[in-house]
């Protein structure tokens, strides 16, 4: 049997099946509705069966359509894997590495590592996705990044998580703040402070809020900002205190600020290397991942 179906027809079929609407499916594929209908009609003619029940109100799969959907999804999944495999081989030939990492790594570890790495590997192109922990995780799962450096991912079935370093959270204050002379600070000592906080969507915020939930009174959040670096800059401007992972505070970049370990409770996050389960890094990517892990352990 000769198969005349093309990828566009499978994409059209899957889109209609998922959205239960020819109009919505056409919009998602940037096609006109008649063009989408022609693809479905051709597919049904080739398969010699009806794939959809169409009414004025909705579109639903027939029994044959449900059966074919399973195979269509499998075909598209295998094709995507094939493309990604070829892209990985091309990356080996051209020397390209894509890293996804949380901003604390991108800002305070990556620059010095890439400087030395570039000297040893001048032809290697490096792309950095420096985003939130969730975006870093999604970038690795989707294959957009070769590997990631993140504190999320250990519980994800689609990822391998290799711990690198556990880092404590610290309270960041200016050098003239009343807390600046202390070696440790208990969470209850922050009750009357003005807090500069990272966004409620941040993975860091989840850990911080968990610690605050055990306090009878929590500090007032006066300023909220998306990234830890922004929070530190607001502290430097004298607008309050911030709670951040220790790696985020670089004494060379912020000589006027002090990071004091928090206790009662002491909370930590584990930074690790994340990769798609079962994947193996190509040569230059593995070399860069190893160099970054070593730098993070010693920082």
C-alpha positions as semicolon CSV with decimal commas, in nm:
position;residue;x (nm);y (nm);z (nm)
1;X;0,000;0,000;0,000
2;X;0,141;0,336;-0,101
3;X;0,105;0,609;0,164
4;X;0,023;0,950;0,017
5;X;-0,035;1,133;0,345
6;X;0,193;1,429;0,415
7;X;0,292;1,594;0,743
8;X;0,061;1,890;0,687
9;X;-0,241;1,660;0,677
10;X;-0,138;1,489;1,001
11;X;-0,085;1,827;1,168
12;X;-0,429;1,941;1,051
13;X;-0,594;1,622;1,179
14;X;-0,426;1,644;1,520
15;X;-0,513;2,013;1,556
16;X;-0,882;1,954;1,485
17;X;-0,887;1,651;1,717
18;X;-0,730;1,850;2,002
19;X;-0,940;2,165;1,961
20;X;-1,270;2,005;1,848
21;X;-1,306;2,296;1,609
22;X;-1,205;2,352;1,247
23;X;-1,191;2,726;1,305
24;X;-0,967;2,709;1,611
25;X;-0,744;2,448;1,446
26;X;-0,705;2,663;1,135
27;X;-0,606;2,963;1,345
28;X;-0,348;2,760;1,539
29;X;-0,187;2,644;1,214
30;X;-0,215;2,986;1,044
31;X;-0,429;2,837;0,767
32;X;-0,758;2,945;0,618
33;X;-1,048;2,724;0,721
34;X;-1,108;2,603;0,360
35;X;-0,740;2,503;0,332
36;X;-0,765;2,308;0,656
37;X;-1,086;2,137;0,541
38;X;-0,917;2,032;0,215
39;X;-0,639;1,863;0,412
40;X;-0,886;1,672;0,626
41;X;-1,095;1,574;0,321
42;X;-0,787;1,438;0,142
43;X;-0,681;1,243;0,451
44;X;-1,025;1,086;0,482
45;X;-1,023;0,993;0,112
46;X;-0,679;0,834;0,144
47;X;-0,784;0,639;0,454
48;X;-1,125;0,554;0,307
49;X;-1,302;0,636;0,632
50;X;-1,461;0,928;0,815
51;X;-1,246;1,072;1,093
52;X;-1,480;1,336;1,236
53;X;-1,848;1,372;1,315
54;X;-1,940;1,730;1,222
55;X;-2,241;1,916;1,357
56;X;-2,324;2,286;1,364
57;X;-2,217;2,300;1,729
58;X;-1,911;2,078;1,762
59;X;-1,667;1,843;1,597
60;X;-1,587;1,504;1,750
61;X;-1,378;1,205;1,652
62;X;-1,536;0,891;1,512
63;X;-1,416;0,551;1,637
64;X;-1,183;0,536;1,338
65;X;-1,064;0,889;1,416
66;X;-0,979;0,800;1,776
67;X;-0,787;0,496;1,658
68;X;-0,596;0,696;1,396
69;X;-0,516;0,977;1,643
70;X;-0,304;0,740;1,853
71;X;-0,093;0,652;1,550
72;X;-0,074;1,009;1,421
73;X;0,058;1,135;1,755
74;X;0,316;0,856;1,764
75;X;0,434;0,942;1,411
76;X;0,473;1,312;1,496
77;X;0,653;1,230;1,820
78;X;0,902;1,005;1,637
79;X;0,955;1,270;1,370
80;X;1,025;1,534;1,635
81;X;1,278;1,302;1,801
82;X;1,445;1,244;1,465
83;X;1,477;1,619;1,406
84;X;1,616;1,673;1,754
85;X;1,867;1,392;1,704
86;X;1,989;1,546;1,380
87;X;2,011;1,888;1,546
88;X;2,223;1,736;1,823
89;X;2,460;1,584;1,566
90;X;2,476;1,914;1,383
91;X;2,564;2,084;1,711
92;X;2,858;1,848;1,750
93;X;2,982;1,937;1,401
94;X;2,936;2,311;1,437
95;X;3,031;2,334;1,804
96;X;2,718;2,490;1,948
97;X;2,598;2,454;2,307
98;X;2,273;2,585;2,454
99;X;2,258;2,624;2,831
100;X;1,952;2,703;3,041
101;X;2,027;2,837;3,387
102;X;1,874;3,037;3,669
103;X;1,987;3,403;3,686
104;X;2,207;3,355;3,995
105;X;2,427;3,117;3,792
106;X;2,411;3,329;3,478
107;X;2,515;3,645;3,663
108;X;2,776;3,518;3,907
109;X;2,929;3,195;3,775
110;X;2,881;3,187;3,399
111;X;3,086;3,493;3,291
112;X;3,419;3,377;3,434
113;X;3,362;3,016;3,323
114;X;3,276;3,119;2,967
115;X;3,580;3,346;2,951
116;X;3,814;3,055;3,025
117;X;3,608;2,813;2,812
118;X;3,630;3,047;2,512
119;X;4,008;3,049;2,529
120;X;4,020;2,669;2,508
121;X;3,729;2,639;2,262
122;X;3,733;2,952;2,043
123;X;3,509;2,802;1,770
124;X;3,228;2,693;2,003
125;X;2,912;2,907;1,997
126;X;2,723;2,927;2,326
127;X;2,360;3,028;2,372
128;X;2,238;3,102;2,724
129;X;1,873;3,087;2,833
130;X;1,884;3,275;3,166
131;X;1,532;3,257;3,299
132;X;1,322;3,145;3,595
133;X;1,356;2,793;3,732
134;X;1,036;2,680;3,557
135;X;1,148;2,813;3,219
136;X;1,490;2,650;3,263
137;X;1,321;2,317;3,333
138;X;1,083;2,351;3,038
139;X;1,373;2,444;2,805
140;X;1,555;2,121;2,887
141;X;1,244;1,902;2,866
142;X;1,154;2,048;2,525
143;X;1,507;1,998;2,392
144;X;1,570;2,371;2,339
145;X;1,866;2,349;2,577
146;X;2,137;2,081;2,591
147;X;2,139;2,095;2,970
148;X;2,030;2,317;3,255
149;X;2,153;2,441;3,591
150;X;1,856;2,462;3,821
151;X;1,718;2,392;4,167
152;X;1,399;2,241;4,024
153;X;1,380;1,910;3,839
154;X;1,469;1,640;4,090
155;X;1,106;1,523;4,102
156;X;1,045;1,538;3,725
157;X;1,007;1,198;3,557
158;X;1,136;1,340;3,227
159;X;1,464;1,468;3,375
160;X;1,785;1,340;3,527
161;X;1,894;1,565;3,816
162;X;2,255;1,554;3,935
163;X;2,309;1,754;4,258
164;X;2,602;1,996;4,252
165;X;2,575;2,215;4,558
166;X;2,337;2,290;4,844
167;X;2,327;2,662;4,919
168;X;2,181;2,833;5,222
169;X;1,949;3,129;5,206
170;X;2,077;3,454;5,349
171;X;1,924;3,786;5,444
172;X;2,083;4,072;5,251
173;X;2,128;4,400;5,435
174;X;2,335;4,716;5,392
175;X;2,652;4,753;5,599
176;X;2,489;5,007;5,835
177;X;2,179;4,796;5,906
178;X;2,126;4,688;6,272
179;X;2,147;4,322;6,166
180;X;2,476;4,365;5,981
181;X;2,696;4,267;6,278
182;X;2,526;3,935;6,340
183;X;2,676;3,600;6,230
184;X;2,331;3,446;6,185
185;X;1,978;3,585;6,183
186;X;1,665;3,406;6,302
187;X;1,354;3,444;6,087
188;X;1,162;3,588;6,382
189;X;1,411;3,880;6,387
190;X;1,271;3,993;6,051
191;X;0,914;4,056;6,170
192;X;0,945;4,435;6,181
193;X;1,158;4,468;5,866
194;X;1,057;4,605;5,525
195;X;1,107;4,325;5,276
196;X;1,208;4,336;4,912
197;X;1,076;4,010;4,771
198;X;1,101;3,812;4,450
199;X;0,778;3,745;4,261
200;X;0,520;3,501;4,394
201;X;0,576;3,290;4,080
202;X;0,944;3,236;4,165
203;X;1,069;2,901;4,293
204;X;1,268;3,093;4,556
205;X;0,950;3,258;4,683
206;X;0,791;2,918;4,750
207;X;1,072;2,826;4,990
208;X;1,067;3,168;5,156
209;X;0,689;3,168;5,206
210;X;0,711;2,820;5,359
211;X;0,951;2,954;5,624
212;X;0,732;3,262;5,683
213;X;0,426;3,042;5,737
214;X;0,578;2,920;6,066
215;X;0,608;3,276;6,203
216;X;0,338;3,443;6,417
217;X;0,401;3,769;6,230
218;X;0,569;3,806;5,893
219;X;0,753;4,111;5,759
220;X;0,576;4,352;5,527
221;X;0,653;4,306;5,156
222;X;0,699;4,662;5,036
223;X;0,857;4,583;4,699
224;X;0,814;4,282;4,471
225;X;1,034;4,215;4,168
226;X;1,077;3,923;3,927
227;X;1,444;3,837;3,972
228;X;1,681;3,799;4,267
229;X;1,934;4,038;4,110
230;X;1,670;4,311;4,100
231;X;1,587;4,251;4,467
232;X;1,954;4,287;4,564
233;X;1,980;4,613;4,371
234;X;1,681;4,753;4,562
235;X;1,846;4,659;4,892
236;X;2,162;4,840;4,775
237;X;1,942;5,147;4,717
238;X;1,835;5,133;5,084
239;X;1,476;5,025;5,024
240;X;1,470;4,727;5,259
241;X;1,615;4,380;5,313
242;X;1,592;4,072;5,088
243;X;1,613;3,697;5,131
244;X;1,813;3,528;4,857
245;X;2,015;3,211;4,794
246;X;2,378;3,263;4,898
247;X;2,518;3,217;4,547
248;X;2,322;3,519;4,424
249;X;2,515;3,769;4,638
250;X;2,852;3,850;4,484
251;X;3,066;4,052;4,724
252;X;3,268;4,201;4,438
253;X;2,955;4,331;4,263
254;X;2,790;4,449;4,586
255;X;3,072;4,553;4,825
256;X;2,831;4,755;5,042
257;X;2,598;4,461;5,114
258;X;2,622;4,175;5,362
259;X;2,461;3,833;5,339
260;X;2,387;3,672;5,675
261;X;2,280;3,304;5,700
262;X;1,923;3,254;5,820
263;X;1,847;3,009;6,102
264;X;1,547;2,872;6,291
265;X;1,490;2,733;6,034
266;X;1,796;2,721;5,808
267;X;1,664;2,666;5,456
268;X;1,862;2,554;5,154
269;X;1,813;2,481;4,788
270;X;2,010;2,224;4,592
271;X;2,148;2,343;4,263
272;X;2,199;2,067;4,010
273;X;2,262;1,972;3,650
274;X;1,943;1,874;3,467
275;X;1,920;1,679;3,141
276;X;1,645;1,498;2,957
277;X;1,626;1,145;3,092
278;X;1,850;0,909;2,899
279;X;2,023;1,184;2,697
280;X;2,400;1,200;2,664
281;X;2,579;1,529;2,607
282;X;2,807;1,570;2,306
283;X;3,174;1,652;2,364
284;X;3,182;2,030;2,400
285;X;2,853;2,041;2,592
286;X;2,982;1,783;2,840
287;X;3,306;1,977;2,882
288;X;3,118;2,299;2,956
289;X;2,878;2,124;3,195
290;X;3,172;1,974;3,388
291;X;3,349;2,311;3,407
292;X;3,036;2,486;3,535
293;X;2,972;2,217;3,797
294;X;3,328;2,255;3,927
295;X;3,294;2,634;3,942
296;X;2,963;2,616;4,129
297;X;3,106;2,374;4,388
298;X;3,399;2,603;4,460
299;X;3,212;2,936;4,451
